[in-house]
CSV table of C-alpha atoms in Angstrom, one decimal:
chain,number,residue,atom,x,y,z
A,1475,UNK,CA,9.2,24.8,-25.7
A,1476,UNK,CA,5.8,23.8,-27.2
A,1477,UNK,CA,3.0,23.1,-24.7
A,1478,UNK,CA,2.5,19.4,-24.0
A,1479,UNK,CA,-0.6,17.9,-25.4
A,1480,UNK,CA,-2.9,15.6,-23.5
A,1481,UNK,CA,-1.9,12.7,-25.7
A,1482,UNK,CA,1.7,13.2,-24.7
A,1483,UNK,CA,0.9,12.7,-21.1
A,1484,UNK,CA,-0.6,9.2,-21.4
A,1485,UNK,CA,1.3,6.6,-19.4
A,1486,UNK,CA,1.8,3.1,-20.6
A,1487,UNK,CA,3.9,1.9,-17.6
A,1488,UNK,CA,3.2,1.8,-13.9
A,1489,UNK,CA,2.0,3.7,-12.0
A,1490,UNK,CA,-0.8,4.7,-14.3
A,1491,UNK,CA,-2.6,8.0,-14.5
A,1492,UNK,CA,-5.7,6.3,-13.0
A,1493,UNK,CA,-4.6,3.7,-10.5
A,1494,UNK,CA,-5.7,2.3,-7.2
A,1495,UNK,CA,-4.0,1.1,-4.0
A,1496,UNK,CA,-4.9,-2.5,-3.9
A,1497,UNK,CA,-7.6,-3.8,-1.5
A,1498,UNK,CA,-11.2,-3.9,-2.6
A,1499,UNK,CA,-14.4,-4.7,-0.7
A,1500,UNK,CA,-15.0,-8.4,-0.2
A,1501,UNK,CA,-18.3,-9.4,-1.8
A,1502,UNK,CA,-21.0,-10.9,0.4
A,1503,UNK,CA,-20.6,-14.4,-1.0
A,1504,UNK,CA,-16.9,-14.4,-0.2
A,1505,UNK,CA,-17.5,-13.1,3.3
A,1506,UNK,CA,-20.1,-15.9,3.8
A,1507,UNK,CA,-17.6,-18.5,2.6
A,1508,UNK,CA,-15.0,-17.3,5.0
A,1509,UNK,CA,-17.5,-17.6,7.9
A,1510,UNK,CA,-18.4,-21.1,6.9
A,1511,UNK,CA,-14.7,-22.0,6.6
A,1512,UNK,CA,-14.0,-20.6,10.0
A,1513,UNK,CA,-16.9,-22.6,11.4
A,1514,UNK,CA,-15.6,-25.8,9.9
A,1515,UNK,CA,-18.5,-26.0,7.4
A,1516,UNK,CA,-16.4,-25.4,4.3
A,1517,UNK,CA,-13.1,-27.0,3.5
A,1518,UNK,CA,-10.0,-25.3,2.2
A,1519,UNK,CA,-10.8,-26.2,-1.4
A,1520,UNK,CA,-14.3,-24.8,-1.1
A,1521,UNK,CA,-12.9,-21.5,0.3
A,1522,UNK,CA,-10.3,-21.4,-2.5
A,1523,UNK,CA,-13.1,-21.8,-5.1
A,1524,UNK,CA,-15.1,-19.0,-3.6
A,1525,UNK,CA,-12.0,-16.8,-3.6
A,1526,UNK,CA,-11.2,-17.7,-7.2
A,1527,UNK,CA,-14.7,-16.8,-8.3
A,1528,UNK,CA,-14.7,-13.5,-6.5
A,1529,UNK,CA,-11.3,-12.5,-7.9
A,1530,UNK,CA,-12.3,-13.4,-11.4
A,1531,UNK,CA,-15.3,-11.0,-11.0
A,1532,UNK,CA,-13.3,-8.2,-9.4
A,1533,UNK,CA,-10.6,-8.3,-12.1
A,1534,UNK,CA,-13.3,-8.0,-14.7
A,1535,UNK,CA,-14.7,-5.0,-12.7
A,1536,UNK,CA,-11.4,-3.2,-12.7
A,1537,UNK,CA,-10.9,-3.7,-16.4
A,1538,UNK,CA,-14.5,-2.7,-17.2
A,1539,UNK,CA,-14.1,0.7,-15.5
A,1540,UNK,CA,-11.0,1.4,-17.5
A,1541,UNK,CA,-8.2,0.8,-15.0
A,1542,UNK,CA,-4.8,-0.2,-16.5
A,1543,UNK,CA,-3.8,-2.1,-13.4
A,1544,UNK,CA,-5.6,-4.8,-11.5
A,1545,UNK,CA,-5.2,-6.5,-8.2
A,1546,UNK,CA,-6.9,-9.5,-6.7
A,1547,UNK,CA,-8.5,-7.1,-4.2
A,1548,UNK,CA,-6.4,-8.9,-1.5
A,1549,UNK,CA,-9.4,-11.2,-1.3
A,1550,UNK,CA,-7.3,-14.1,0.0
A,1551,UNK,CA,-6.0,-12.1,3.0
A,1552,UNK,CA,-7.4,-11.1,6.4
A,1553,UNK,CA,-5.1,-8.2,6.7
A,1554,UNK,CA,-3.1,-6.2,4.2
A,1555,UNK,CA,0.1,-6.8,6.0
A,1556,UNK,CA,0.0,-9.4,8.8
A,1557,UNK,CA,-0.7,-12.3,6.5
A,1558,UNK,CA,2.6,-11.5,4.7
A,1559,UNK,CA,4.6,-10.9,7.8
A,1560,UNK,CA,3.6,-14.1,9.5
A,1561,UNK,CA,4.6,-16.0,6.3
A,1562,UNK,CA,8.2,-14.8,6.4
A,1563,UNK,CA,10.8,-17.4,7.5
A,1564,UNK,CA,12.0,-16.6,11.0
A,1565,UNK,CA,8.7,-14.8,12.0
A,1566,UNK,CA,6.3,-16.8,14.3
A,1567,UNK,CA,2.7,-16.0,15.0
A,1568,UNK,CA,2.2,-15.7,18.7
A,1569,UNK,CA,-0.7,-15.7,21.2
A,1570,UNK,CA,0.1,-12.1,22.0
A,1571,UNK,CA,-1.7,-9.3,20.2
A,1572,UNK,CA,-0.7,-6.5,17.9
A,1573,UNK,CA,-3.0,-3.5,18.6
A,1574,UNK,CA,-3.0,-0.2,16.7
A,1575,UNK,CA,-5.1,2.7,18.1
A,1576,UNK,CA,-7.5,3.8,15.4
A,1577,UNK,CA,-10.2,6.4,15.4
A,1578,UNK,CA,-12.8,8.2,13.3
A,1579,UNK,CA,-15.5,10.8,13.9
A,1580,UNK,CA,-17.4,8.2,16.0
A,1581,UNK,CA,-14.5,7.4,18.4
A,1582,UNK,CA,-12.0,4.6,18.9
A,1583,UNK,CA,-12.0,1.6,16.5
A,1584,UNK,CA,-8.7,-0.2,17.2
A,1585,UNK,CA,-7.2,-2.7,14.9
A,1586,UNK,CA,-5.9,-6.0,16.5
A,1587,UNK,CA,-4.1,-9.0,15.1
A,1588,UNK,CA,-2.2,-12.0,16.3
A,1589,UNK,CA,1.2,-11.1,17.6
A,1590,UNK,CA,4.6,-11.9,16.1
A,1591,UNK,CA,8.1,-12.9,17.2
A,1592,UNK,CA,11.3,-13.0,15.3
A,1593,UNK,CA,12.8,-16.1,16.8
A,1594,UNK,CA,15.2,-17.3,14.1
A,1595,UNK,CA,17.1,-15.7,11.2
A,1596,UNK,CA,14.7,-13.9,8.8
A,1597,UNK,CA,14.6,-15.5,5.4
A,1598,UNK,CA,12.2,-16.5,2.6
A,1599,UNK,CA,11.2,-20.1,2.7
A,1600,UNK,CA,9.1,-19.6,-0.4
A,1601,UNK,CA,7.7,-16.5,-2.2
A,1602,UNK,CA,4.7,-15.2,-0.3
A,1603,UNK,CA,1.4,-14.8,-2.3
A,1604,UNK,CA,3.0,-16.5,-5.3
A,1605,UNK,CA,0.0,-18.7,-6.2
A,1606,UNK,CA,-2.3,-15.7,-5.5
A,1607,UNK,CA,-0.4,-13.6,-8.0
A,1608,UNK,CA,-0.3,-16.4,-10.6
A,1609,UNK,CA,-4.1,-16.7,-10.4
A,1610,UNK,CA,-4.5,-13.0,-10.8
A,1611,UNK,CA,-2.2,-12.9,-13.8
A,1612,UNK,CA,-4.3,-15.6,-15.4
A,1613,UNK,CA,-7.4,-13.5,-15.1
A,1614,UNK,CA,-6.3,-10.2,-16.6
A,1615,UNK,CA,-7.0,-9.5,-20.2
A,1616,UNK,CA,-6.2,-5.8,-20.6
A,1617,UNK,CA,-4.7,-4.7,-17.2
A,1618,UNK,CA,-1.3,-5.1,-15.7
A,1619,UNK,CA,-1.5,-7.4,-12.7
A,1620,UNK,CA,-0.2,-5.6,-9.5
A,1621,UNK,CA,1.0,-7.4,-6.4
A,1622,UNK,CA,0.8,-5.5,-3.1
A,1623,UNK,CA,2.9,-6.5,-0.1
A,1624,UNK,CA,3.9,-4.6,3.1
A,1625,UNK,CA,7.2,-2.9,3.1
A,1626,UNK,CA,10.2,-4.1,5.2
A,1627,UNK,CA,9.4,-1.2,7.5
A,1628,UNK,CA,6.2,-2.9,8.6
A,1629,UNK,CA,8.0,-6.0,9.9
A,1630,UNK,CA,9.8,-3.8,12.4
A,1631,UNK,CA,7.1,-1.3,13.1
A,1632,UNK,CA,4.5,-3.9,14.2
A,1633,UNK,CA,6.7,-5.1,17.1
A,1634,UNK,CA,9.9,-3.1,17.3
A,1635,UNK,CA,13.1,-4.4,18.9
A,1636,UNK,CA,11.1,-6.1,21.7
A,1637,UNK,CA,9.9,-8.9,19.5
A,1638,UNK,CA,13.3,-9.6,17.9
A,1639,UNK,CA,15.2,-12.2,19.8
A,1640,UNK,CA,18.4,-10.8,21.2
A,1641,UNK,CA,19.9,-14.3,21.1
A,1642,UNK,CA,19.3,-14.6,17.3
A,1643,UNK,CA,20.1,-11.0,16.7
A,1644,UNK,CA,22.3,-9.5,19.4
A,1645,UNK,CA,23.1,-6.8,16.8
A,1646,UNK,CA,20.0,-5.5,15.2
A,1647,UNK,CA,21.9,-4.5,12.1
A,1648,UNK,CA,22.0,-8.2,11.2
A,1649,UNK,CA,18.2,-8.4,11.4
A,1650,UNK,CA,17.9,-5.5,9.0
A,1651,UNK,CA,20.4,-7.1,6.6
A,1652,UNK,CA,18.5,-10.4,6.7
A,1653,UNK,CA,15.2,-8.7,6.3
A,1654,UNK,CA,16.2,-6.7,3.2
A,1655,UNK,CA,17.8,-9.9,1.7
A,1656,UNK,CA,14.5,-11.8,2.2
A,1657,UNK,CA,12.6,-9.0,0.5
A,1658,UNK,CA,15.1,-9.0,-2.4
A,1659,UNK,CA,14.5,-12.8,-2.8
A,1660,UNK,CA,10.7,-12.1,-2.8
A,1661,UNK,CA,11.0,-9.5,-5.5
A,1662,UNK,CA,13.1,-11.7,-7.8
A,1663,UNK,CA,10.9,-14.8,-7.2
A,1664,UNK,CA,7.8,-12.8,-8.1
A,1665,UNK,CA,9.6,-11.3,-11.2
A,1666,UNK,CA,10.3,-14.9,-12.3
A,1667,UNK,CA,6.5,-15.5,-12.0
A,1668,UNK,CA,5.7,-12.6,-14.3
A,1669,UNK,CA,5.3,-9.7,-11.8
A,1670,UNK,CA,6.2,-6.4,-13.3
A,1671,UNK,CA,4.3,-4.1,-11.0
A,1672,UNK,CA,4.9,-4.4,-7.2
A,1673,UNK,CA,3.8,-2.1,-4.5
A,1674,UNK,CA,5.3,-1.8,-1.0
A,1675,UNK,CA,2.6,-0.6,1.4
A,1676,UNK,CA,4.0,1.4,4.3
A,1677,UNK,CA,2.2,3.2,7.1
A,1678,UNK,CA,5.3,3.4,9.2
A,1679,UNK,CA,6.8,6.3,7.2
A,1680,UNK,CA,3.5,8.2,7.2
A,1681,UNK,CA,3.0,7.7,11.0
A,1682,UNK,CA,6.4,9.4,11.6
A,1683,UNK,CA,4.9,12.7,10.5
A,1684,UNK,CA,2.6,12.6,13.6
A,1685,UNK,CA,4.3,14.0,16.7
A,1686,UNK,CA,2.3,11.6,18.9
A,1687,UNK,CA,3.6,8.6,17.0
A,1688,UNK,CA,7.2,10.0,17.2
A,1689,UNK,CA,6.8,10.2,21.0
A,1690,UNK,CA,5.6,6.6,21.1
A,1691,UNK,CA,8.7,5.6,19.1
A,1692,UNK,CA,11.0,7.4,21.5
A,1693,UNK,CA,9.4,5.6,24.5
A,1694,UNK,CA,10.3,2.2,22.8
A,1695,UNK,CA,13.9,3.3,22.6
A,1696,UNK,CA,14.1,4.2,18.9
A,1697,UNK,CA,15.1,7.6,17.5
A,1698,UNK,CA,12.1,9.3,16.0
A,1699,UNK,CA,14.2,11.9,14.2
A,1700,UNK,CA,16.1,9.3,12.2
A,1701,UNK,CA,13.9,6.2,12.0
A,1702,UNK,CA,12.6,7.2,8.6
A,1703,UNK,CA,16.2,7.1,7.3
A,1704,UNK,CA,16.5,3.5,8.5
A,1705,UNK,CA,13.3,2.5,6.8
A,1706,UNK,CA,14.4,4.2,3.5
A,1707,UNK,CA,17.8,2.5,3.7
A,1708,UNK,CA,16.3,-0.9,4.1
A,1709,UNK,CA,13.7,-0.5,1.4
A,1710,UNK,CA,16.4,0.7,-0.9
A,1711,UNK,CA,18.5,-2.4,-0.1
A,1712,UNK,CA,15.6,-4.7,-0.8
A,1713,UNK,CA,14.8,-3.2,-4.3
A,1714,UNK,CA,18.3,-2.2,-5.4
A,1715,UNK,CA,18.9,-5.2,-7.7
A,1716,UNK,CA,15.4,-5.5,-9.1
A,1717,UNK,CA,15.2,-6.0,-12.9
A,1718,UNK,CA,14.9,-2.8,-14.9
A,1719,UNK,CA,11.4,-3.6,-16.2
A,1720,UNK,CA,10.0,-4.3,-12.7
A,1721,UNK,CA,8.2,-1.2,-11.5
A,1722,UNK,CA,8.0,-0.7,-7.8
A,1723,UNK,CA,5.9,1.9,-5.9
A,1724,UNK,CA,5.2,2.6,-2.3
A,1725,UNK,CA,1.9,3.6,-0.7
A,1726,UNK,CA,2.1,5.7,2.5
A,1727,UNK,CA,-1.1,6.4,4.4
A,1728,UNK,CA,-2.0,7.1,8.0
A,1729,UNK,CA,-4.0,4.0,8.7
A,1730,UNK,CA,-7.1,2.5,7.2
A,1731,UNK,CA,-9.3,0.1,9.1
A,1732,UNK,CA,-13.1,0.1,9.0
A,1733,UNK,CA,-13.1,3.8,8.0
A,1734,UNK,CA,-10.8,4.7,10.8
A,1735,UNK,CA,-7.2,6.1,10.9
A,1736,UNK,CA,-4.2,6.1,13.2
A,1737,UNK,CA,-2.2,9.2,12.5
A,1738,UNK,CA,-2.3,12.8,11.3
A,1739,UNK,CA,0.0,15.3,9.7
A,1740,UNK,CA,1.5,16.2,6.4
A,1741,UNK,CA,4.6,14.5,4.9
A,1742,UNK,CA,6.9,17.3,6.1
A,1743,UNK,CA,9.0,15.3,8.6
A,1744,UNK,CA,10.0,12.6,6.1
A,1745,UNK,CA,9.6,14.4,2.8
A,1746,UNK,CA,13.1,15.5,1.9
A,1747,UNK,CA,14.8,12.1,2.5
A,1748,UNK,CA,11.8,10.1,1.4
A,1749,UNK,CA,11.1,11.7,-1.9
A,1750,UNK,CA,14.7,12.5,-2.6
A,1751,UNK,CA,16.3,9.2,-1.8
A,1752,UNK,CA,13.8,6.3,-1.8
A,1753,UNK,CA,14.5,4.3,-5.0
A,1754,UNK,CA,10.9,3.5,-6.0
A,1755,UNK,CA,9.3,4.5,-9.3
A,1756,UNK,CA,6.3,6.1,-7.7
A,1757,UNK,CA,4.7,7.3,-4.5
A,1758,UNK,CA,1.1,6.7,-3.6
A,1759,UNK,CA,0.3,9.5,-1.2
A,1760,UNK,CA,-2.8,10.2,1.0
A,1761,UNK,CA,-4.3,13.6,0.4
A,1762,UNK,CA,-8.0,13.1,0.9
A,1763,UNK,CA,-8.7,15.4,3.9
A,1764,UNK,CA,-7.2,17.9,6.3
A,1765,UNK,CA,-5.3,15.2,8.2
A,1766,UNK,CA,-3.0,14.8,5.2
A,1767,UNK,CA,-1.6,18.3,5.1
A,1768,UNK,CA,-0.8,20.2,2.0
A,1769,UNK,CA,1.1,19.5,-1.2
A,1770,UNK,CA,4.3,21.5,-0.3
A,1771,UNK,CA,6.3,18.4,0.7
A,1772,UNK,CA,6.1,17.3,-2.9
A,1773,UNK,CA,8.6,19.9,-3.8
A,1774,UNK,CA,11.3,17.4,-2.9
A,1775,UNK,CA,10.1,14.9,-5.6
A,1776,UNK,CA,12.9,14.6,-8.3
A,1777,UNK,CA,12.4,14.4,-12.0
A,1778,UNK,CA,11.6,10.9,-13.2
A,1779,UNK,CA,9.5,9.9,-10.2
A,1780,UNK,CA,5.7,9.7,-10.2
A,1781,UNK,CA,3.4,10.9,-7.4
A,1782,UNK,CA,-0.1,9.2,-7.3
A,1783,UNK,CA,-2.4,11.7,-5.6
A,1784,UNK,CA,-4.8,9.9,-3.2
A,1785,UNK,CA,-7.5,12.5,-3.5
A,1786,UNK,CA,-10.6,10.2,-3.5
A,1787,UNK,CA,-11.4,8.9,0.0
A,1788,UNK,CA,-12.2,5.3,0.6
A,1789,UNK,CA,-13.5,6.0,4.1
A,1790,UNK,CA,-17.0,7.0,3.0
A,1791,UNK,CA,-19.3,6.5,0.0
A,1792,UNK,CA,-19.6,10.3,-0.6
A,1793,UNK,CA,-18.6,10.9,-4.2
A,1794,UNK,CA,-16.1,13.7,-4.8
A,1795,UNK,CA,-16.8,16.5,-7.3
A,1796,UNK,CA,-14.7,16.0,-10.5
A,1797,UNK,CA,-14.0,19.7,-10.8
A,1798,UNK,CA,-12.8,19.9,-7.2
A,1799,UNK,CA,-10.4,17.0,-7.9
A,1800,UNK,CA,-9.1,18.8,-11.0
A,1801,UNK,CA,-8.5,21.9,-8.9
A,1802,UNK,CA,-6.5,19.9,-6.4
A,1803,UNK,CA,-4.4,18.3,-9.1
A,1804,UNK,CA,-3.7,21.8,-10.3
A,1805,UNK,CA,-2.6,22.8,-6.8
A,1806,UNK,CA,-0.3,19.8,-6.6
A,1807,UNK,CA,1.2,20.7,-10.0
A,1808,UNK,CA,2.6,23.9,-8.4
A,1809,UNK,CA,5.1,21.6,-6.7
A,1810,UNK,CA,5.5,18.6,-9.1
A,1811,UNK,CA,5.1,18.9,-12.9
A,1812,UNK,CA,1.7,17.6,-14.2
A,1813,UNK,CA,3.4,14.8,-16.2
A,1814,UNK,CA,4.7,13.4,-12.9
A,1815,UNK,CA,1.3,13.2,-11.3
A,1816,UNK,CA,-1.4,10.5,-11.3
A,1817,UNK,CA,-4.7,9.9,-9.4
A,1818,UNK,CA,-6.0,7.2,-7.1
A,1819,UNK,CA,-8.1,6.6,-4.0
A,1820,UNK,CA,-6.3,7.6,-0.8
A,1821,UNK,CA,-6.0,4.0,0.4
A,1822,UNK,CA,-7.5,0.6,-0.2
A,1823,UNK,CA,-11.3,0.1,0.2
A,1824,UNK,CA,-10.8,-2.9,2.5
A,1825,UNK,CA,-7.4,-3.0,4.2
A,1826,UNK,CA,-8.7,-5.8,6.3
A,1827,UNK,CA,-11.4,-8.3,5.6
A,1828,UNK,CA,-14.1,-6.2,7.3
A,1829,UNK,CA,-13.9,-3.3,4.8
A,1830,UNK,CA,-14.6,0.4,5.1
A,1831,UNK,CA,-18.1,1.9,5.5
A,1832,UNK,CA,-19.2,2.2,1.9
A,1833,UNK,CA,-20.9,-0.1,-0.6
A,1834,UNK,CA,-19.6,-2.1,-3.6
A,1835,UNK,CA,-21.6,0.3,-5.8
A,1836,UNK,CA,-19.9,3.3,-4.0
A,1837,UNK,CA,-16.5,1.7,-4.7
A,1838,UNK,CA,-17.3,1.2,-8.4
A,1839,UNK,CA,-18.4,4.9,-8.7
A,1840,UNK,CA,-15.2,6.1,-7.1
A,1841,UNK,CA,-13.1,4.0,-9.4
A,1842,UNK,CA,-15.0,5.2,-12.4
A,1843,UNK,CA,-14.6,8.8,-11.2
A,1844,UNK,CA,-10.8,8.4,-11.0
A,1845,UNK,CA,-10.6,7.0,-14.5
A,1846,UNK,CA,-12.9,9.8,-15.9
A,1847,UNK,CA,-10.9,12.6,-14.2
A,1848,UNK,CA,-7.6,11.1,-15.3
A,1849,UNK,CA,-8.8,10.9,-18.9
A,1850,UNK,CA,-9.8,14.6,-18.7
A,1851,UNK,CA,-6.5,15.7,-17.2
A,1852,UNK,CA,-3.9,13.4,-18.9
A,1853,UNK,CA,-5.7,11.3,-21.5
A,1854,UNK,CA,-5.1,8.5,-19.0
């Protein structure tokens, strides 16, 4: 068989050889507008105008560095996932708190958010983030607009059985069925609005690789040895009937909040079922440091699936060496053919409004690096 040329490895459909996870650092003007809005000094229309201007600029940035996909940076959100979860029919925001233990080299840095309760049947009242996506789609000129939303797993993982009404759902199987149906409705509604690239962000699957998190799950009454099978089953139910030209990926990291993380460990615990049976088109995987483990779990990735290697950290502004990135891509190619690999940051740059500890210029340099390395390896 003749050796493949670089030109033959160029991808024109998602996920792309050079891609990114979704969230981007909020510019100072937008952060200031949010503060004024919270203080009652700026009305909703004024905040929307500030968001629009920032999104127009950040789409132009993504296209200027050569990315083939573009998001709105999640600029209209406070959190990558809770804004979506609270918008689902049947889910109520409560006065309680969701708290996730996070840490970095400096110590604890926990994430907190308003609590949630499932107090009626889960459904989709209207597609979530629909107007945000429509605005994004109107701004792109060369890139494919990508919508990022939390996976179905996250709706359960953020509260567990304890926040799901036993009167509404005496049998939790009915909750899972309704949840997947609501997600299927979301996918079809977004497809009708022109979305062809959708990403399901999922920390729950990655957390299960950490023994400490599996122990916590057992304390709540769930089975840590099989919980990933439940999550995979429900994601598959949600995306099974998506149109053939709608590309769906999933991103699985171990937590990302103000340069902190929540879990450690390679993908070994979930790898065989995850890579072998999850019906997405591509997997965004975190591989930026020793917490992420090695590439061996990728041996379970079947032909036809893409793995987007998250080798470039978003947790600091230190710029990676391009040759070191190429060597790591070569290492991964021992387990997955090179034509099934892509490159991205390990996570978003600003999973919450606060952002990670790096600058907008650092962010741009990292995106440029990803594009440059991808061009050298695959022709992008």
